[in-house]
Short mmCIF file of C-alpha atoms and ligand atoms in Angstrom, two decimals:
data_model
loop_
_atom_site.label_atom_id
_atom_site.label_comp_id
_atom_site.label_asym_id
_atom_site.label_seq_id
_atom_site.Cartn_x
_atom_site.Cartn_y
_atom_site.Cartn_z
CA MET A 1 133.66 51.15 129.75
CA LYS A 2 131.56 51.06 133.24
CA LYS A 3 133.01 54.66 133.88
CA THR A 4 131.96 55.50 130.18
CA VAL A 5 128.56 54.25 130.92
CA LEU A 6 128.06 56.16 134.34
CA ILE A 7 128.89 59.95 132.56
CA VAL A 8 126.02 58.85 129.83
CA ALA A 9 123.87 58.39 132.09
CA LEU A 10 125.15 61.14 134.44
CA LEU A 11 124.69 63.48 130.76
CA VAL A 12 121.22 62.65 130.37
CA VAL A 13 120.38 62.89 134.21
CA LEU A 14 121.26 66.56 134.03
CA ALA A 15 120.04 67.46 130.29
CA PHE A 16 116.88 66.42 131.58
CA SER A 17 116.69 68.05 134.79
CA GLY A 18 117.60 71.38 133.01
CA VAL A 19 121.01 71.64 133.96
CA VAL A 20 122.54 71.71 130.66
CA ALA A 21 119.84 72.49 128.86
CA SER A 22 119.75 75.92 128.47
CA ALA A 23 121.18 75.59 124.78
CA ALA A 24 118.28 73.81 124.33
CA THR A 25 115.44 75.22 125.19
CA ARG A 26 112.24 74.73 124.28
CA ILE A 27 109.94 77.97 123.28
CA GLY A 28 106.28 77.99 121.47
CA VAL A 29 105.59 80.59 118.84
CA ALA A 30 102.12 80.37 118.38
CA MET A 31 101.06 82.40 115.58
CA PRO A 32 97.84 83.97 114.19
CA THR A 33 97.20 83.02 110.41
CA GLN A 34 99.53 82.77 107.27
CA SER A 35 96.95 84.79 105.37
CA LEU A 36 98.29 87.42 106.18
CA GLN A 37 101.93 88.26 105.02
CA ARG A 38 103.14 90.21 108.22
CA TRP A 39 102.81 86.64 109.90
CA ASN A 40 104.59 85.19 107.98
CA GLN A 41 107.47 87.24 108.27
CA ASP A 42 106.60 87.62 112.69
CA GLY A 43 107.23 84.01 112.66
CA GLY A 44 109.86 83.52 110.00
CA ASN A 45 112.02 86.42 111.77
CA MET A 46 111.00 84.99 115.42
CA LYS A 47 112.05 81.25 114.39
CA ALA A 48 115.44 82.74 112.74
CA GLN A 49 117.01 84.66 115.24
CA LEU A 50 115.66 82.07 118.66
CA GLU A 51 117.66 79.40 116.52
CA ALA A 52 120.49 81.52 116.48
CA ALA A 53 120.31 81.81 119.93
CA GLY A 54 120.57 78.05 120.64
CA TYR A 55 116.69 77.95 121.33
CA VAL A 56 114.17 75.15 119.73
CA VAL A 57 111.77 76.58 118.42
CA ASP A 58 107.86 75.28 117.75
CA LEU A 59 106.35 77.46 115.31
CA GLN A 60 102.69 77.09 114.83
CA TYR A 61 99.94 79.06 112.73
CA ALA A 62 96.42 78.53 113.76
CA ASN A 63 94.13 79.89 110.33
CA ASN A 64 92.45 82.54 112.18
CA ASP A 65 90.92 79.55 113.89
CA VAL A 66 90.72 80.16 117.69
CA ALA A 67 90.41 76.41 118.79
CA LEU A 68 92.93 75.23 116.38
CA GLN A 69 95.37 77.83 118.31
CA ILE A 70 94.33 76.56 122.02
CA SER A 71 94.95 73.04 120.58
CA GLN A 72 98.28 74.02 119.68
CA LEU A 73 99.21 75.47 123.00
CA GLU A 74 98.12 72.43 124.56
CA ASN A 75 100.42 70.44 122.38
CA MET A 76 103.23 72.94 123.13
CA ILE A 77 102.91 72.36 126.70
CA LEU A 78 102.61 68.74 126.10
CA ASN A 79 105.64 68.65 123.65
CA GLY A 80 107.61 70.40 126.80
CA ALA A 81 108.10 74.34 125.56
CA GLU A 82 109.35 76.16 128.90
CA ILE A 83 108.08 79.55 127.31
CA LEU A 84 105.45 80.51 125.57
CA VAL A 85 105.31 83.46 122.97
CA ILE A 86 101.86 83.91 121.29
CA ALA A 87 100.92 86.39 118.93
CA SER A 88 96.74 85.80 119.36
CA ILE A 89 93.58 85.28 117.68
CA ASP A 90 90.84 86.25 119.72
CA GLY A 91 93.13 87.63 122.86
CA SER A 92 89.81 86.96 125.43
CA ALA A 93 90.01 83.25 124.61
CA LEU A 94 92.70 81.73 126.07
CA GLY A 95 92.55 82.33 129.39
CA THR A 96 91.71 78.66 130.47
CA VAL A 97 95.30 77.30 128.38
CA LEU A 98 97.21 79.31 129.85
CA GLU A 99 96.04 78.46 133.36
CA ILE A 100 97.71 75.38 132.51
CA ALA A 101 100.51 77.19 131.57
CA LYS A 102 101.03 78.91 134.61
CA ASP A 103 100.80 75.33 136.96
CA GLU A 104 103.45 74.43 134.89
CA GLY A 105 105.39 77.41 135.66
CA ILE A 106 105.90 78.19 131.44
CA PRO A 107 105.94 82.25 131.48
CA VAL A 108 103.63 83.38 128.59
CA ILE A 109 105.00 86.78 126.38
CA ALA A 110 101.98 88.48 124.78
CA TYR A 111 103.74 89.30 121.01
CA ASP A 112 102.01 92.00 119.34
CA ARG A 113 98.66 91.52 120.22
CA LEU A 114 97.65 92.13 124.08
CA ILE A 115 96.03 88.67 126.08
CA MET A 116 93.18 89.66 127.75
CA GLU A 117 91.47 88.58 131.57
CA THR A 118 94.21 86.59 132.66
CA ASP A 119 97.25 87.04 135.15
CA ALA A 120 98.86 84.44 133.01
CA VAL A 121 100.23 86.79 130.82
CA SER A 122 103.92 88.16 131.83
CA TYR A 123 105.23 90.03 129.41
CA TYR A 124 103.82 91.80 126.44
CA ALA A 125 106.18 93.08 123.41
CA THR A 126 104.29 95.05 120.46
CA PHE A 127 104.76 98.58 118.55
CA ASP A 128 103.08 101.51 119.92
CA ASN A 129 99.61 101.12 118.80
CA TYR A 130 97.96 103.94 119.49
CA MET A 131 100.66 105.65 117.53
CA VAL A 132 100.05 104.20 114.55
CA GLY A 133 96.61 105.62 115.06
CA THR A 134 98.07 108.79 115.25
CA ILE A 135 100.61 108.31 112.56
CA GLN A 136 97.48 107.40 110.57
CA GLY A 137 94.79 110.30 111.51
CA GLU A 138 97.78 112.88 111.10
CA TYR A 139 98.45 111.64 107.89
CA LEU A 140 94.78 112.44 106.75
CA VAL A 141 95.34 115.86 108.45
CA GLU A 142 97.36 116.40 106.19
CA ALA A 143 96.65 115.21 103.31
CA LEU A 144 93.19 116.53 102.74
CA ASN A 145 94.25 119.64 104.08
CA LEU A 146 91.92 119.79 106.93
CA LYS A 147 94.02 122.19 108.97
CA ASN A 148 93.72 125.36 105.84
CA ARG A 149 90.29 124.50 103.74
CA THR A 150 87.64 125.92 104.37
CA ASP A 151 85.20 123.19 102.44
CA SER A 152 84.22 120.06 103.77
CA VAL A 153 85.50 116.67 103.08
CA ASN A 154 84.25 113.07 102.80
CA ILE A 155 85.34 110.12 104.59
CA GLU A 156 84.15 106.86 105.86
CA ILE A 157 86.22 104.41 107.99
CA VAL A 158 87.11 100.95 108.30
CA GLY A 159 88.70 99.15 111.02
CA GLY A 160 90.20 95.95 112.86
CA SER A 161 88.83 93.02 113.95
CA ALA A 162 86.85 93.88 117.23
CA ASP A 163 88.13 90.68 119.08
CA ASP A 164 91.62 92.38 118.52
CA ASN A 165 92.81 94.24 121.71
CA ASN A 166 94.88 96.60 119.08
CA ALA A 167 92.29 97.34 116.31
CA ARG A 168 90.82 99.99 119.31
CA TYR A 169 93.77 101.36 120.21
CA PHE A 170 94.76 101.89 116.74
CA TYR A 171 91.56 103.75 115.68
CA GLN A 172 91.85 105.62 119.10
CA GLY A 173 95.00 107.08 117.91
CA ALA A 174 93.41 107.91 114.94
CA TYR A 175 90.38 109.08 115.83
CA ASP A 176 91.63 111.48 118.53
CA ALA A 177 93.67 112.98 115.46
CA LEU A 178 90.27 113.62 113.32
CA GLU A 179 87.77 114.40 116.34
CA PRO A 180 88.78 118.34 116.12
CA TYR A 181 87.73 118.53 112.17
CA ILE A 182 84.72 115.83 112.54
CA LYS A 183 83.48 118.07 115.38
CA SER A 184 83.37 121.65 113.66
CA GLY A 185 82.14 119.61 110.22
CA LYS A 186 85.15 119.99 108.39
CA VAL A 187 85.10 116.04 108.60
CA VAL A 188 82.18 114.60 107.43
CA ILE A 189 81.50 110.68 107.49
CA PRO A 190 78.70 110.44 104.90
CA SER A 191 77.45 107.04 106.40
CA GLY A 192 77.15 107.69 110.08
CA GLN A 193 79.54 104.82 110.31
CA VAL A 194 81.73 105.82 114.32
CA ALA A 195 81.39 104.00 116.56
CA PHE A 196 83.85 100.71 116.88
CA GLU A 197 81.27 98.42 116.43
CA ALA A 198 79.95 100.00 113.51
CA ILE A 199 83.52 100.40 111.61
CA ALA A 200 85.23 96.96 112.58
CA THR A 201 86.58 94.17 110.38
CA MET A 202 86.18 91.29 111.91
CA ALA A 203 88.98 88.69 111.25
CA TRP A 204 90.44 91.88 109.19
CA SER A 205 89.21 90.41 106.41
CA SER A 206 89.84 91.81 103.04
CA GLU A 207 86.23 90.72 101.94
CA ARG A 208 84.79 91.69 104.78
CA ALA A 209 86.16 94.95 104.26
CA GLN A 210 85.43 95.32 100.30
CA SER A 211 81.42 93.96 100.53
CA ARG A 212 81.28 96.65 103.38
CA MET A 213 82.51 99.42 101.33
CA ASP A 214 80.69 97.80 98.07
CA ASN A 215 77.39 98.81 100.15
CA LEU A 216 78.22 102.30 101.58
CA ILE A 217 80.29 103.12 97.66
CA ALA A 218 76.12 101.77 96.79
CA ALA A 219 74.25 103.52 99.56
CA HIS A 220 76.19 106.52 100.15
CA TYR A 221 78.35 107.65 96.44
CA SER A 222 76.45 106.41 94.02
CA ASP A 223 74.86 110.27 92.99
CA GLY A 224 78.56 111.35 91.63
CA ARG A 225 79.02 112.39 95.76
CA LYS A 226 83.12 112.65 96.40
CA LEU A 227 84.92 110.23 98.68
CA ASP A 228 88.02 111.92 99.95
CA ALA A 229 89.63 109.43 102.19
CA VAL A 230 89.04 105.91 103.62
CA LEU A 231 90.51 105.73 107.02
CA CYS A 232 91.83 101.85 107.00
CA SER A 233 93.27 100.34 110.35
CA ASN A 234 95.80 98.11 108.53
CA ASP A 235 96.73 96.60 104.69
CA SER A 236 94.25 93.43 104.81
CA THR A 237 91.34 96.24 105.43
CA ALA A 238 92.75 98.77 103.16
CA LEU A 239 93.57 95.88 100.01
CA GLY A 240 89.27 94.97 100.13
CA VAL A 241 88.59 98.60 99.96
CA THR A 242 90.88 99.56 97.03
CA ASN A 243 89.00 96.43 95.52
CA SER A 244 85.80 97.80 96.19
CA LEU A 245 86.77 101.28 94.79
CA ALA A 246 88.47 99.39 91.53
CA GLY A 247 85.26 97.55 90.97
CA ALA A 248 82.99 100.69 90.99
CA GLY A 249 85.01 101.70 88.87
CA PHE A 250 86.65 104.38 90.48
CA GLU A 251 90.08 105.93 88.74
CA GLU A 252 90.88 108.61 90.78
CA PHE A 253 91.46 107.01 94.55
CA PRO A 254 90.38 108.93 98.09
CA ALA A 255 93.47 109.10 100.24
CA ILE A 256 93.50 105.53 101.68
CA THR A 257 95.57 104.37 105.17
CA GLY A 258 97.12 101.28 105.79
CA GLN A 259 99.74 99.36 107.74
CA ASP A 260 101.83 96.99 107.85
CA CYS A 261 103.93 97.50 104.37
CA ASP A 262 102.39 94.50 103.03
CA VAL A 263 103.65 93.39 99.18
CA ALA A 264 100.06 94.02 97.97
CA ASN A 265 99.66 97.29 99.24
CA MET A 266 103.36 98.72 98.57
CA LYS A 267 101.97 97.44 94.54
CA ASN A 268 99.26 99.31 95.55
CA ILE A 269 100.86 102.33 96.81
CA LEU A 270 103.38 102.82 94.12
CA ALA A 271 100.49 102.37 92.07
CA GLY A 272 98.61 105.51 93.24
CA ARG A 273 95.75 103.20 94.87
CA GLN A 274 96.68 103.85 98.37
CA SER A 275 98.70 106.59 100.15
CA MET A 276 100.46 105.07 102.68
CA SER A 277 101.53 102.21 105.32
CA ILE A 278 102.89 102.19 108.44
CA PHE A 279 105.82 100.20 108.75
CA LYS A 280 106.25 97.38 111.77
CA ASP A 281 110.18 96.08 111.26
CA THR A 282 108.88 92.85 112.22
CA ARG A 283 112.55 92.13 112.65
CA THR A 284 112.70 94.67 115.48
CA LEU A 285 110.44 92.50 117.29
CA ALA A 286 111.35 89.83 116.88
CA GLU A 287 114.54 90.62 118.76
CA LYS A 288 113.25 92.51 121.47
CA VAL A 289 111.15 89.39 122.16
CA VAL A 290 114.45 87.49 121.80
CA GLY A 291 116.00 89.82 124.42
CA MET A 292 113.05 88.84 126.64
CA ILE A 293 113.67 85.55 126.61
CA GLN A 294 117.14 85.60 126.91
CA ALA A 295 116.51 87.45 129.94
CA MET A 296 114.15 85.63 131.31
CA ALA A 297 116.65 82.47 130.96
CA GLU A 298 119.10 83.79 132.72
CA GLY A 299 116.80 84.91 135.83
CA SER A 300 117.25 88.69 135.12
CA GLU A 301 114.13 90.96 134.46
CA PRO A 302 113.39 91.90 130.50
CA GLU A 303 113.47 95.25 129.00
CA ILE A 304 110.10 97.17 129.11
CA ASN A 305 109.16 101.13 128.57
CA ASP A 306 106.15 101.13 129.54
CA THR A 307 104.30 99.89 132.63
CA GLU A 308 100.42 101.88 132.00
CA THR A 309 99.35 101.15 129.21
CA TYR A 310 98.34 97.87 128.77
CA ASP A 311 95.61 96.81 131.55
CA ASN A 312 94.05 93.10 130.39
CA GLY A 313 91.27 93.58 132.73
CA VAL A 314 93.45 91.50 135.39
CA LYS A 315 96.92 92.95 135.38
CA VAL A 316 99.06 96.54 133.84
CA VAL A 317 100.99 94.02 131.51
CA PRO A 318 104.95 94.76 131.59
CA THR A 319 105.39 96.07 128.17
CA TYR A 320 108.06 96.83 125.39
CA LEU A 321 106.85 99.30 122.80
CA CYS A 322 108.47 99.72 120.02
CA ALA A 323 108.30 102.40 116.95
CA PRO A 324 106.12 102.48 114.19
CA VAL A 325 107.22 104.51 111.19
CA PHE A 326 104.81 106.06 108.58
CA ALA A 327 105.96 104.79 105.02
CA ASP A 328 104.75 105.95 101.29
CA ALA A 329 106.05 106.21 97.78
CA ASP A 330 108.51 108.80 98.56
CA ASN A 331 110.54 106.84 101.29
CA TYR A 332 109.77 103.43 100.65
CA TYR A 333 112.58 102.54 99.01
CA GLU A 334 115.27 103.52 102.18
CA LEU A 335 112.60 102.03 104.33
CA LEU A 336 111.89 98.79 102.79
CA VAL A 337 114.65 97.97 100.02
CA GLU A 338 117.77 99.69 101.40
CA SER A 339 117.33 97.78 104.82
CA GLY A 340 117.11 94.43 103.08
CA TYR A 341 113.14 93.70 104.47
CA TYR A 342 111.88 93.26 100.60
CA THR A 343 114.23 92.95 97.74
CA GLU A 344 113.57 95.18 94.72
CA ASP A 345 111.70 91.77 93.07
CA GLN A 346 109.46 90.91 95.76
CA LEU A 347 108.02 95.17 95.26
CA GLY A 348 107.83 94.23 91.18
CA ILE A 349 110.03 97.55 90.69
C1 BGC B 401 98.58 93.88 113.84
C2 BGC B 401 98.73 94.55 112.84
C3 BGC B 401 97.84 93.74 111.78
C4 BGC B 401 96.85 93.11 112.06
C5 BGC B 401 95.72 91.79 111.46
C6 BGC B 401 96.97 93.12 114.45
O1 BGC B 401 96.76 92.88 115.11
O2 BGC B 401 99.05 94.04 114.88
O3 BGC B 401 99.60 94.53 112.29
O4 BGC B 401 97.52 94.71 110.56
O5 BGC B 401 96.73 92.31 113.74
O6 BGC B 401 96.62 90.87 111.05
#
């Protein structure tokens, strides 16, 4: 009897000291919002894959509210998270809470979005953000036949949220692909809104994108001027733009880019109201991050493939970049349905 009590006591001590706790390592996963489909998939995939690998997961969504995300992170730390995975809302707002994580020896992985101005971030895993923009820009070069045409086209630009480090990369990639044609005058931007600050959409909000597009149409296209394309950085902004165009009575839609392959946007692509999207398979990103966590738990170096690009203002964060993939009405079935990402029912086909 005495012996049993001793063994149980020893096991409890060992469990609390972490010696036999590896199977129950607690991972805090902070996601920005449930309002965008992709983050639900990211969170769901992270949780499922981490649990399958034996971890305990504390998954929180912050409703795009920076203060809420900070208090969620504080709670994760208080509740014993041993590693934090964070898709930040405002990449520059987490310095103070991450100081606490650093003091507690809790490593931080920046998920999809880089966390800025802190040395408390250990690794970054994302899709190649510049390449996302390049694919969007090159798509417009092709779709508008810019290489061969002699007349000019009119385009407008709707970018991402200024507090998200990714947004500038997306825009830079797309801009670099379009720049020769803007310079030569083949691409005209009638609103003149080209600077990142002018084209950014706070919180990637569909409503804000829609009302800005409403204004652009009223100011620059109400005289019947043709709108040939709208470069949208992602699907939530593209949704706002298509809603605006539909509201303004457009029947033939301009070429519109997107990113994420959200269900609503895939339906728009199939209905000819959006031209393309970028598929960022959240299962792959989750897999990479789970791999990083496992390596860290074993005390080995996680796999990284970029040690130069992502300077957060304090350090260059070692990064794993996944490859983004072009998606449109021609390849979506293989990419999204056959791969098991969506069912036919979800896409309404
Ligand atoms: C992500 C995009 C997403 C956007 C809005 C970005 O940081 O990389 O995939 O569309 O945030 O949530």
